[in-house]
PDB file of C-alpha atoms in Angstrom:
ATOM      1  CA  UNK D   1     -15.903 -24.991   9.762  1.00 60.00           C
ATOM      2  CA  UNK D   2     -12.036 -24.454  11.643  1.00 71.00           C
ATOM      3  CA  UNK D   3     -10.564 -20.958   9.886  1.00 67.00           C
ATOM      4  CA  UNK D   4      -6.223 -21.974   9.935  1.00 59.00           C
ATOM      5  CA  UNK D   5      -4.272 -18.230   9.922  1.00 62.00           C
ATOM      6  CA  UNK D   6      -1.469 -18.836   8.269  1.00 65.00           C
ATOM      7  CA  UNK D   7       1.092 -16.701  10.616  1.00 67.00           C
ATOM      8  CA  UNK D   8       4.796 -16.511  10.172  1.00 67.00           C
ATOM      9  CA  UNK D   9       7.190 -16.276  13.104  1.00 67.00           C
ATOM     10  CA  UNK D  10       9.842 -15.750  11.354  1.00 81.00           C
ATOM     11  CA  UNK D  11       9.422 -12.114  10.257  1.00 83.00           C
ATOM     12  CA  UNK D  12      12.407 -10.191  10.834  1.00 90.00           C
ATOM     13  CA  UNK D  13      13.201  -6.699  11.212  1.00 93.00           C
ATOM     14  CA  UNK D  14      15.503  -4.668   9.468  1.00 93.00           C
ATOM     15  CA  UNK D  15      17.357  -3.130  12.360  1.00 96.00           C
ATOM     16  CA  UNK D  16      16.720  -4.331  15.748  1.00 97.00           C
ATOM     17  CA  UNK D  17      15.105  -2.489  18.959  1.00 98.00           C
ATOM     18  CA  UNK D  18      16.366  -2.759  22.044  1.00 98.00           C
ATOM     19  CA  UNK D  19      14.269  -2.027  25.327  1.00 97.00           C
ATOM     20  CA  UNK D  20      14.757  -2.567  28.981  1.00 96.00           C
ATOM     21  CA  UNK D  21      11.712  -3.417  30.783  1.00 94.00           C
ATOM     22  CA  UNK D  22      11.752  -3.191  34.658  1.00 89.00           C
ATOM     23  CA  UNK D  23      14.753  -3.840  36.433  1.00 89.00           C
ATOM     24  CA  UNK D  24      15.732  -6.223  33.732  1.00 87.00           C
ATOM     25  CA  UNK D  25      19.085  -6.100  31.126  1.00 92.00           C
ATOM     26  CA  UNK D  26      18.774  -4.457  27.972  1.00 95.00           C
ATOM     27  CA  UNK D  27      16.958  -6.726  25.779  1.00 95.00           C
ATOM     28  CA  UNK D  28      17.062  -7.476  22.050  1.00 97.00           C
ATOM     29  CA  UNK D  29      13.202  -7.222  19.795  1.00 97.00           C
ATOM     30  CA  UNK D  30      14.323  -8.494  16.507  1.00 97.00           C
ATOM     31  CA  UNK D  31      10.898  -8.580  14.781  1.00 96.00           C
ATOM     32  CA  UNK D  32       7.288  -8.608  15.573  1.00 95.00           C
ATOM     33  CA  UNK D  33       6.634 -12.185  17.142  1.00 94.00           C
ATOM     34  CA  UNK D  34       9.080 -10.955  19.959  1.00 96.00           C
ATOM     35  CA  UNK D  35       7.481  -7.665  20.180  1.00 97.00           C
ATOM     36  CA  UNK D  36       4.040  -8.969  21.071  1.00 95.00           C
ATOM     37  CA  UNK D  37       5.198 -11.082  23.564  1.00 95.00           C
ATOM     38  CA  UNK D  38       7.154  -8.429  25.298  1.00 97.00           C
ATOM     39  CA  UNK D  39       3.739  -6.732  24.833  1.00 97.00           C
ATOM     40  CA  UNK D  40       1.482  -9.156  25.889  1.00 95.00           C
ATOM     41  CA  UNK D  41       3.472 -10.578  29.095  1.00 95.00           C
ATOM     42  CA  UNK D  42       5.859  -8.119  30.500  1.00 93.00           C
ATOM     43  CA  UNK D  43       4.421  -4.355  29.556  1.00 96.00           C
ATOM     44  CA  UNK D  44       4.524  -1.804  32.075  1.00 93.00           C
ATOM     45  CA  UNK D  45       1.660  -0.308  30.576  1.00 87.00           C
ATOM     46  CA  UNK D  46      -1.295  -1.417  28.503  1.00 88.00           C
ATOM     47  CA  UNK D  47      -3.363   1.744  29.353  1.00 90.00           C
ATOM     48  CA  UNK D  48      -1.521   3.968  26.631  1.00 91.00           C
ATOM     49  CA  UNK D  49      -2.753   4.400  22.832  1.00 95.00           C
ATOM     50  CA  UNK D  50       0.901   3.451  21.290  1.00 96.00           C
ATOM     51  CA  UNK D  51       0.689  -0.225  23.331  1.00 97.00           C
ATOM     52  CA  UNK D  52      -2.632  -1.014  21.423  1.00 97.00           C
ATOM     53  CA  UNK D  53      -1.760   0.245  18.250  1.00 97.00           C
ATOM     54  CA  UNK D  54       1.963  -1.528  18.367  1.00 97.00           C
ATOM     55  CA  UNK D  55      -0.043  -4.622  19.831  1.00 96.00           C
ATOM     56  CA  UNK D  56      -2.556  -4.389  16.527  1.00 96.00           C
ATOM     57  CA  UNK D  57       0.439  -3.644  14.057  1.00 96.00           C
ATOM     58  CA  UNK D  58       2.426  -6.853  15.168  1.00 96.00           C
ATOM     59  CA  UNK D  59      -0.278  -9.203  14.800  1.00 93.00           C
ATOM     60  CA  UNK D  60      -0.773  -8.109  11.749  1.00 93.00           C
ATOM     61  CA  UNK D  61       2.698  -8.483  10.807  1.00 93.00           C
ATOM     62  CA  UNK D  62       2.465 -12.076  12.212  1.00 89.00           C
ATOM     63  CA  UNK D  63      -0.124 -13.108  10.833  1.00 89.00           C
ATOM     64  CA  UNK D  64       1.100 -11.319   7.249  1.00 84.00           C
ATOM     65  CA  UNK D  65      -1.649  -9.063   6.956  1.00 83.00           C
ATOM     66  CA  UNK D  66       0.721  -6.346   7.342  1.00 84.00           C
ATOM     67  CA  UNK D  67       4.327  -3.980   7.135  1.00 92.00           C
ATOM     68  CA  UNK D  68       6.556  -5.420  10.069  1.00 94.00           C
ATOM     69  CA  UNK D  69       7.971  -1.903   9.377  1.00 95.00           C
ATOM     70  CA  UNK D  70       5.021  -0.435  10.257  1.00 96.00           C
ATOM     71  CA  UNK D  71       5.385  -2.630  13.363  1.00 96.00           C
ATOM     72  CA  UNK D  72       8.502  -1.688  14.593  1.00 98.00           C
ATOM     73  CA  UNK D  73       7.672   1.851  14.188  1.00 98.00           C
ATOM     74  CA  UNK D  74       4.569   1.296  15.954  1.00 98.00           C
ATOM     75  CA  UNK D  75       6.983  -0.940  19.112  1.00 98.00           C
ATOM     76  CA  UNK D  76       9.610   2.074  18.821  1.00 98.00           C
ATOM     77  CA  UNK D  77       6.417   4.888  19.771  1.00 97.00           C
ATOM     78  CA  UNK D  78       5.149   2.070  22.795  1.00 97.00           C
ATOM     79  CA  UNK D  79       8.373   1.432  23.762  1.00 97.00           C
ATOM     80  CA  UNK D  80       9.278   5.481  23.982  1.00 97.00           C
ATOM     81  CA  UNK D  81       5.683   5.903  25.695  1.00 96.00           C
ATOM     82  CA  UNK D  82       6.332   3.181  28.389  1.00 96.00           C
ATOM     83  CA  UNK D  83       9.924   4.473  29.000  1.00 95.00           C
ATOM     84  CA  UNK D  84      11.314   1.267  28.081  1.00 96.00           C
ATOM     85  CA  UNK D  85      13.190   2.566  24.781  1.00 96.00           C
ATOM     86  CA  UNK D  86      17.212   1.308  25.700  1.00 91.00           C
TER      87      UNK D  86
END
């Protein structure tokens, strides 16, 4: 039997975060979908403690099993560990 998540890509956050990863322009993470894709394809880092748990926190936003708050706190901490906080 096929298990359907229901996700929702759509979660917003209530402020934004901004990073700048690599040599690139400051960048604009409105909620958790574009989080984890920043995390999962263009981290500096996936070695530190704060990437997993920020990785963990979004899906769970996603897939609305959890705070996006929580989230974006958890993105703000990876983001300040990788040195990527704009």
């Amino acid at each position: 039997m096929d298990r359907v998540i229901d996700v929702n890509f759509k979660v917003k956050w209530q402020s934004p975060v901004f990073v700048r990863i690599g040599n690139g322009m400051r960048e604009r993470i409105g909620g958790p979908d574009a989080a984890l894709a920043a995390l999962l394809h263009r981290w500096p880092s996936s070695s530190r403690s704060e990437y997993a748990l920020a990785k963990r926190r979004c899906v769970d936003a996603v897939a609305r099993h959890g705070n996006p708050e929580l989230a974006r706190s958890a993105f703000v901490e990876a983001a300040v560990s990788a040195k990527v906080l704009a």
